[in-house]
């Protein structure tokens, strides 16, 4: 391994070091503040190191190219925000929170490895690093039964899906004789084209593992319970970083999906995409719990991302990356709002808790509105351009049916987001029962909402960044 | 640059009003007055040759090929003026009626107006769509926060209808962009470059349909009208004025500006269906209006009827019809706006909109009732008032295209007389059914009413300036919107 390889791995090494440092700090200088401080310092250092890395491949396992670097940046930024929200959230409990931050950093490391992996080994390593950390994080507030229940559910299902994934990898390896994505690519396309059973079943089994992490239908069953049960900051991490990393991997593994157009695999993915959009939106319609609405709607959102993925071509990866980014900003704001408004007894997750918010707490209502409007995809929010790019990518590849279904589904999605807004707009005349938001929380919420709005008015810089890093240096 | 300011002033004014607390009313009023001055000054200065009298173009999102391209011609300028005019009046009529969250109310009001101005000015299709959607959220909030009893229901219904159709429009716009780009190698949303696109056949039909549905929902054309009555009835007075006076017009504008010129052949093939929908709306709206007992609901359904004429005229696509459509849009904005202001004034005083409970108001509030009669007469199309010119021209224009439908549509002249006079009779004539103690119009309300009355009379007696202003633009659009070589119905 050369010096330049080491330099390319710098972000990952700093993350690993941060995890160690948090652990050691807990041994020598216990305290919530110390843990948060070390974590923040480590994450900021990681983020800064991204600018010093010259994109290159590192051995056969990892590719720290500009594509990976973009996702590193996204994931680390998400981790920073989650750390900020976690501080306020966990300080309400009599828990020892040090380990939590170590796990968060490890989960971040796992996500980054996923985004950079070019080999089954690194793929699986990253996935497990992420999953195992999440098992504990989801159940961290263990006195709350929902949290514990969510953790156990996630553990069992994630382990099962990993098994499927491994089996799929094994089949592909047995058939094609390689574990490196690059060398697999041709064999995969050829195998799919001539309908080789082993290859197709291998891909479909891998889809089980990937689909589980993305929470697309029919691998979505865990989502509502985990979103509801997990502590809100962890929910935010699951919804954004872990899904974002998986999307990055999806593009790296399959490359330009237009090579598969017309094949069985294409049909399978299309069915998954349509089912996710439709089921996610339909199931969200009747929910009265904000976190469950977010869960079901995230299923739909990942369905939209799959449409971009299916489109293939140079626009696909750009659309999906942009979408994931704006979706991450909005979703983090939503979970952050819940985290910031939580008390020791729980989070204000019912629709009723938000009734009259616009009259009692106008600023919080504005944050909520910006977030929801971005998730709907209305102009002046980043979500609009995200949806536009996906539609443009789909239309360009001629996926008219998928695009029209996407449009109709988004219309369906309006209803449940609007229900939240309408509830917030109702004037109950009673003072708010929600607790005050801490300084750190309100600052983060402000930044996230402003980012959403700024991207809505002028998305060109982000789009340019995505294009120069992701499309140009992409897989 | 001036054109950009026409949109920016209400946007910035809205922000300022949102922060201005109890001075919001003055800020909003000043912003709209200034906006009007800028718009008129821009028009006076302009000496543009060619299609646009005035235009403004900048890169917006180069990576996606989106440009901030604004332009105005003789067809859109009257609508810009109408927007500013009704905007000023909306601020004035909310002076007393809105007492809660005044600042936020005016923020929303000005942003709806900014969105509407953007719709009339933007000629990059994606920028157009951006403004199109921008109108929706503040309007939704106006209904949901300051509306009457069933506001939540009405607001959701309004949002779902417009948004669902808007998404289809987005698919159509992107589809047009992709297909045109594929054929010519020029990936652009610019209106001028997309005119004369060679898309034909089924693709053109479906793209046209996507746009048509979005505009038809906003118009609203039968059978896409169910959102209208609820939204108009439940909205606060200023909201109803803007809905009826401006938002409906954006649908009509879209049909004239985009649907027909971009897809001449497809539109010509579709014309019989669209014209039938128009006539169905004309008659059905009149019928429903006749059956209402709620003042605002009645007026709302008359809009369905009047907008049916617009649909009929657009798809007749000749000079008289399109001129008539423009006239109908302006006059309907003025007269229906006025009727909603009267309804709002009554609601403020009597806390009811139920015609069954009114009656005999003429003796109590002669001024209010007098204006009520005037605008009801305008609404039924009395010669000498603006609406007559619009409807008459539409009928003349469409008669050359389809006689049967035109004759059917003209039946409504009788029906509209019945519902308008019924409205006047129930509300103002007879003996009071309850002991009302209501004040007549105050000076501020009188001023608003006098201006509106002057406008409708002027448009009725001297419509020529409007025709002169729009003549060129209409002629150009007619040319581009004509299918080549004997196609069409």
CSV table of C-alpha atoms in Angstrom, one decimal, chain A residues 103-384:
chain,number,residue,atom,x,y,z
A,103,UNK,CA,-21.7,3.6,17.5
A,104,UNK,CA,-22.8,6.6,15.5
A,105,UNK,CA,-19.2,7.1,14.2
A,106,UNK,CA,-18.9,3.4,13.4
A,107,UNK,CA,-22.2,3.5,11.5
A,108,UNK,CA,-20.9,6.5,9.6
A,109,UNK,CA,-17.7,4.6,8.8
A,110,UNK,CA,-19.8,1.6,7.6
A,111,UNK,CA,-21.9,3.9,5.3
A,112,UNK,CA,-18.8,5.5,3.9
A,113,UNK,CA,-17.3,2.1,3.1
A,114,UNK,CA,-20.5,1.1,1.4
A,115,UNK,CA,-20.3,4.1,-0.8
A,116,UNK,CA,-16.7,3.4,-1.7
A,117,UNK,CA,-16.8,-0.4,-2.1
A,118,UNK,CA,-16.1,-2.1,-5.3
A,119,UNK,CA,-15.9,-5.6,-4.1
A,120,UNK,CA,-18.3,-8.0,-2.4
A,121,UNK,CA,-16.0,-8.2,0.6
A,122,UNK,CA,-15.9,-4.5,1.3
A,123,UNK,CA,-19.6,-4.3,0.5
A,124,UNK,CA,-20.5,-6.8,3.1
A,125,UNK,CA,-18.0,-5.4,5.6
A,126,UNK,CA,-19.5,-1.9,5.3
A,127,UNK,CA,-23.1,-3.3,5.4
A,128,UNK,CA,-22.5,-5.2,8.6
A,129,UNK,CA,-20.6,-2.4,10.3
A,130,UNK,CA,-23.5,-0.2,9.6
A,131,UNK,CA,-26.2,-2.7,10.6
A,132,UNK,CA,-24.6,-3.9,13.8
A,133,UNK,CA,-24.1,-0.3,15.0
A,134,UNK,CA,-27.7,0.4,14.2
A,135,UNK,CA,-29.0,-2.6,16.2
A,136,UNK,CA,-27.7,-1.0,19.3
A,137,UNK,CA,-28.5,2.6,18.4
A,138,UNK,CA,-32.1,1.8,17.6
A,139,UNK,CA,-32.5,0.1,21.0
A,140,UNK,CA,-30.4,2.6,22.9
A,141,UNK,CA,-33.3,4.1,24.9
A,142,UNK,CA,-33.9,0.6,26.2
A,143,UNK,CA,-36.4,1.6,28.9
A,144,UNK,CA,-38.9,2.5,26.2
A,145,UNK,CA,-40.5,-0.7,25.0
A,146,UNK,CA,-41.1,0.5,21.5
A,147,UNK,CA,-37.4,1.2,21.2
A,148,UNK,CA,-36.5,-2.3,22.3
A,149,UNK,CA,-39.1,-3.8,20.1
A,150,UNK,CA,-37.8,-1.9,17.1
A,151,UNK,CA,-34.2,-3.0,17.8
A,152,UNK,CA,-35.1,-6.7,18.0
A,153,UNK,CA,-37.2,-6.5,14.8
A,154,UNK,CA,-34.4,-4.8,13.0
A,155,UNK,CA,-31.9,-7.3,14.2
A,156,UNK,CA,-33.8,-10.3,13.1
A,157,UNK,CA,-34.8,-8.9,9.7
A,158,UNK,CA,-31.4,-7.3,8.9
A,159,UNK,CA,-29.7,-10.6,9.8
A,160,UNK,CA,-32.0,-12.5,7.6
A,161,UNK,CA,-31.6,-10.1,4.7
A,162,UNK,CA,-27.8,-10.3,5.1
A,163,UNK,CA,-28.1,-14.0,4.7
A,164,UNK,CA,-30.0,-13.6,1.4
A,165,UNK,CA,-27.5,-11.1,0.3
A,166,UNK,CA,-24.6,-13.5,1.0
A,167,UNK,CA,-26.3,-16.3,-0.8
A,168,UNK,CA,-26.8,-14.0,-3.8
A,169,UNK,CA,-23.1,-13.0,-3.8
A,170,UNK,CA,-22.1,-16.7,-3.5
A,171,UNK,CA,-24.2,-17.6,-6.5
A,172,UNK,CA,-22.7,-14.8,-8.6
A,173,UNK,CA,-19.2,-15.7,-7.5
A,174,UNK,CA,-19.8,-19.4,-8.3
A,175,UNK,CA,-21.1,-18.5,-11.7
A,176,UNK,CA,-18.8,-15.6,-12.8
A,177,UNK,CA,-15.7,-16.3,-10.7
A,178,UNK,CA,-15.1,-12.9,-9.4
A,179,UNK,CA,-16.1,-10.7,-6.5
A,180,UNK,CA,-15.0,-7.4,-7.9
A,181,UNK,CA,-17.8,-5.2,-9.3
A,182,UNK,CA,-15.7,-4.2,-12.3
A,183,UNK,CA,-15.0,-7.8,-13.4
A,184,UNK,CA,-18.5,-8.8,-12.6
A,185,UNK,CA,-20.1,-6.1,-14.8
A,186,UNK,CA,-19.7,-7.8,-18.2
A,187,UNK,CA,-20.6,-11.2,-16.9
A,188,UNK,CA,-23.7,-9.8,-15.2
A,189,UNK,CA,-25.0,-8.1,-18.3
A,190,UNK,CA,-24.2,-11.1,-20.4
A,191,UNK,CA,-25.8,-13.5,-17.9
A,192,UNK,CA,-28.9,-11.4,-17.7
A,193,UNK,CA,-29.1,-11.1,-21.5
A,194,UNK,CA,-29.0,-14.9,-22.1
A,195,UNK,CA,-31.2,-15.5,-19.0
A,196,UNK,CA,-28.7,-17.5,-17.0
A,197,UNK,CA,-30.7,-18.8,-14.0
A,198,UNK,CA,-27.8,-18.5,-11.6
A,199,UNK,CA,-27.0,-15.0,-12.5
A,200,UNK,CA,-30.6,-13.8,-12.4
A,201,UNK,CA,-31.3,-15.5,-9.1
A,202,UNK,CA,-28.1,-14.2,-7.7
A,203,UNK,CA,-29.1,-10.6,-8.6
A,204,UNK,CA,-32.6,-11.1,-7.2
A,205,UNK,CA,-31.2,-12.5,-3.9
A,206,UNK,CA,-28.9,-9.5,-3.7
A,207,UNK,CA,-31.8,-7.3,-4.3
A,208,UNK,CA,-33.3,-8.7,-1.1
A,209,UNK,CA,-30.4,-7.4,0.9
A,210,UNK,CA,-30.2,-4.1,-1.0
A,211,UNK,CA,-33.9,-3.6,-1.0
A,212,UNK,CA,-34.0,-4.2,2.7
A,213,UNK,CA,-31.7,-1.4,3.4
A,214,UNK,CA,-33.5,0.9,1.0
A,215,UNK,CA,-36.8,-0.2,2.5
A,216,UNK,CA,-38.5,-0.7,-0.8
A,217,UNK,CA,-41.5,-3.0,-1.3
A,218,UNK,CA,-41.6,-5.9,-0.6
A,219,UNK,CA,-38.7,-5.6,1.8
A,220,UNK,CA,-40.2,-2.6,3.7
A,221,UNK,CA,-42.0,-4.2,6.6
A,222,UNK,CA,-39.6,-3.1,9.2
A,223,UNK,CA,-39.7,0.6,8.3
A,224,UNK,CA,-42.7,1.9,10.2
A,225,UNK,CA,-41.9,0.1,13.4
A,226,UNK,CA,-38.3,1.1,13.4
A,227,UNK,CA,-39.0,4.7,12.5
A,228,UNK,CA,-41.5,4.8,15.3
A,229,UNK,CA,-39.6,3.0,17.9
A,230,UNK,CA,-36.1,4.3,17.3
A,231,UNK,CA,-34.9,7.5,19.0
A,232,UNK,CA,-35.7,10.3,16.6
A,233,UNK,CA,-32.0,11.1,15.7
A,234,UNK,CA,-31.3,7.5,15.0
A,235,UNK,CA,-34.4,7.4,12.8
A,236,UNK,CA,-33.0,10.3,10.9
A,237,UNK,CA,-29.7,8.5,10.4
A,238,UNK,CA,-31.4,5.3,9.2
A,239,UNK,CA,-33.6,7.3,6.8
A,240,UNK,CA,-30.8,9.3,5.2
A,241,UNK,CA,-27.2,8.1,5.7
A,242,UNK,CA,-27.8,4.4,5.5
A,243,UNK,CA,-30.2,4.7,2.5
A,244,UNK,CA,-27.9,7.2,0.8
A,245,UNK,CA,-25.0,4.9,1.1
A,246,UNK,CA,-27.0,2.0,-0.4
A,247,UNK,CA,-28.1,4.1,-3.3
A,248,UNK,CA,-24.5,4.9,-4.0
A,249,UNK,CA,-23.7,1.2,-3.9
A,250,UNK,CA,-26.6,0.4,-6.2
A,251,UNK,CA,-25.2,2.7,-8.9
A,252,UNK,CA,-21.7,1.3,-8.4
A,253,UNK,CA,-22.7,-2.3,-8.6
A,254,UNK,CA,-25.0,-2.1,-11.7
A,255,UNK,CA,-23.3,0.9,-13.4
A,256,UNK,CA,-25.4,2.4,-16.1
A,257,UNK,CA,-28.7,0.6,-15.9
A,258,UNK,CA,-29.7,1.3,-19.5
A,259,UNK,CA,-27.6,-1.8,-20.3
A,260,UNK,CA,-30.3,-3.9,-18.7
A,261,UNK,CA,-33.3,-2.2,-20.4
A,262,UNK,CA,-35.7,-4.8,-21.6
A,263,UNK,CA,-34.4,-7.6,-19.4
A,264,UNK,CA,-35.9,-9.6,-16.6
A,265,UNK,CA,-33.9,-7.7,-14.1
A,266,UNK,CA,-35.3,-4.5,-15.4
A,267,UNK,CA,-38.8,-5.8,-15.0
A,268,UNK,CA,-38.1,-6.9,-11.4
A,269,UNK,CA,-36.7,-3.5,-10.5
A,270,UNK,CA,-39.6,-1.7,-12.2
A,271,UNK,CA,-42.1,-3.8,-10.3
A,272,UNK,CA,-40.3,-3.0,-7.1
A,273,UNK,CA,-40.2,0.7,-7.9
A,274,UNK,CA,-43.9,0.9,-8.8
A,275,UNK,CA,-44.9,-1.2,-5.8
A,276,UNK,CA,-42.9,1.0,-3.5
A,277,UNK,CA,-44.3,4.3,-4.8
A,278,UNK,CA,-47.9,3.0,-4.7
A,279,UNK,CA,-47.8,1.0,-1.5
A,280,UNK,CA,-45.8,3.6,0.4
A,281,UNK,CA,-48.2,6.4,-0.5
A,282,UNK,CA,-51.4,4.4,0.0
A,283,UNK,CA,-50.3,3.1,3.4
A,284,UNK,CA,-49.3,6.6,4.6
A,285,UNK,CA,-52.7,8.0,3.8
A,286,UNK,CA,-54.4,6.8,6.9
A,287,UNK,CA,-51.6,7.1,9.5
A,288,UNK,CA,-52.0,9.4,12.4
A,289,UNK,CA,-48.5,9.2,13.6
A,290,UNK,CA,-45.9,11.5,12.1
A,291,UNK,CA,-43.1,9.0,12.3
A,292,UNK,CA,-45.1,6.3,10.6
A,293,UNK,CA,-46.1,8.8,7.9
A,294,UNK,CA,-42.4,9.6,7.4
A,295,UNK,CA,-41.7,5.9,7.3
A,296,UNK,CA,-44.2,5.1,4.6
A,297,UNK,CA,-43.5,8.2,2.6
A,298,UNK,CA,-39.8,7.2,2.7
A,299,UNK,CA,-40.7,4.0,1.0
A,300,UNK,CA,-42.4,6.0,-1.7
A,301,UNK,CA,-39.4,8.3,-2.0
A,302,UNK,CA,-37.0,5.5,-2.5
A,303,UNK,CA,-39.4,4.2,-5.2
A,304,UNK,CA,-38.9,7.6,-6.9
A,305,UNK,CA,-35.2,7.2,-6.6
A,306,UNK,CA,-35.4,3.8,-8.2
A,307,UNK,CA,-37.2,5.3,-11.2
A,308,UNK,CA,-34.1,7.5,-11.7
A,309,UNK,CA,-31.9,4.5,-11.2
A,310,UNK,CA,-33.9,2.5,-13.8
A,311,UNK,CA,-33.7,5.3,-16.3
A,312,UNK,CA,-30.0,4.8,-16.7
A,313,UNK,CA,-27.9,7.2,-18.9
A,314,UNK,CA,-25.9,10.1,-17.7
A,315,UNK,CA,-28.8,11.9,-16.1
A,316,UNK,CA,-29.9,9.0,-13.8
A,317,UNK,CA,-27.1,9.1,-11.3
A,318,UNK,CA,-27.2,12.9,-11.1
A,319,UNK,CA,-31.0,12.9,-10.5
A,320,UNK,CA,-30.8,10.2,-7.9
A,321,UNK,CA,-27.9,11.8,-6.1
A,322,UNK,CA,-29.5,15.2,-6.1
A,323,UNK,CA,-32.8,13.7,-4.9
A,324,UNK,CA,-31.1,11.8,-2.1
A,325,UNK,CA,-29.4,15.0,-1.0
A,326,UNK,CA,-32.5,17.2,-0.8
A,327,UNK,CA,-34.5,14.3,0.7
A,328,UNK,CA,-31.8,13.9,3.3
A,329,UNK,CA,-32.0,17.6,4.2
A,330,UNK,CA,-35.7,17.5,4.5
A,331,UNK,CA,-35.9,14.2,6.4
A,332,UNK,CA,-33.2,15.3,8.9
A,333,UNK,CA,-35.2,18.5,9.5
A,334,UNK,CA,-38.3,16.4,10.2
A,335,UNK,CA,-36.6,14.0,12.6
A,336,UNK,CA,-34.7,16.8,14.1
A,337,UNK,CA,-37.9,18.6,14.8
A,338,UNK,CA,-39.2,15.5,16.6
A,339,UNK,CA,-36.0,15.1,18.5
A,340,UNK,CA,-35.9,18.7,19.5
A,341,UNK,CA,-39.4,18.6,20.8
A,342,UNK,CA,-39.1,15.3,22.6
A,343,UNK,CA,-39.3,15.0,26.4
A,344,UNK,CA,-38.3,12.1,28.6
A,345,UNK,CA,-41.7,10.5,28.2
A,346,UNK,CA,-41.5,10.5,24.4
A,347,UNK,CA,-41.7,12.4,21.2
A,348,UNK,CA,-44.6,14.4,19.9
A,349,UNK,CA,-45.3,12.1,17.1
A,350,UNK,CA,-49.0,12.1,16.9
A,351,UNK,CA,-50.8,14.4,14.5
A,352,UNK,CA,-52.7,15.9,17.4
A,353,UNK,CA,-49.5,17.0,19.0
A,354,UNK,CA,-49.0,19.4,16.1
A,355,UNK,CA,-52.5,20.8,16.0
A,356,UNK,CA,-52.3,24.6,16.2
A,357,UNK,CA,-48.6,24.7,15.8
A,358,UNK,CA,-48.8,27.5,13.2
A,359,UNK,CA,-50.5,29.7,15.8
A,360,UNK,CA,-48.5,28.8,18.9
A,361,UNK,CA,-45.1,28.4,17.5
A,362,UNK,CA,-44.9,30.0,14.1
A,363,UNK,CA,-41.2,29.5,13.5
A,364,UNK,CA,-41.4,25.8,14.2
A,365,UNK,CA,-44.4,25.6,11.9
A,366,UNK,CA,-42.3,27.3,9.2
A,367,UNK,CA,-39.6,24.6,9.6
A,368,UNK,CA,-42.2,21.9,9.4
A,369,UNK,CA,-43.8,23.6,6.3
A,370,UNK,CA,-40.5,23.9,4.5
A,371,UNK,CA,-39.7,20.3,5.2
A,372,UNK,CA,-43.0,18.9,4.2
A,373,UNK,CA,-43.2,21.1,1.1
A,374,UNK,CA,-39.8,19.9,0.1
A,375,UNK,CA,-40.9,16.3,0.6
A,376,UNK,CA,-44.0,17.0,-1.5
A,377,UNK,CA,-41.7,18.6,-4.1
A,378,UNK,CA,-43.1,22.1,-4.4
A,379,UNK,CA,-41.2,25.0,-5.9
A,380,UNK,CA,-39.1,27.2,-3.6
A,381,UNK,CA,-37.9,24.0,-2.0
A,382,UNK,CA,-35.1,21.7,-3.0
A,383,UNK,CA,-37.5,18.8,-3.4
A,384,UNK,CA,-39.0,20.4,-6.5
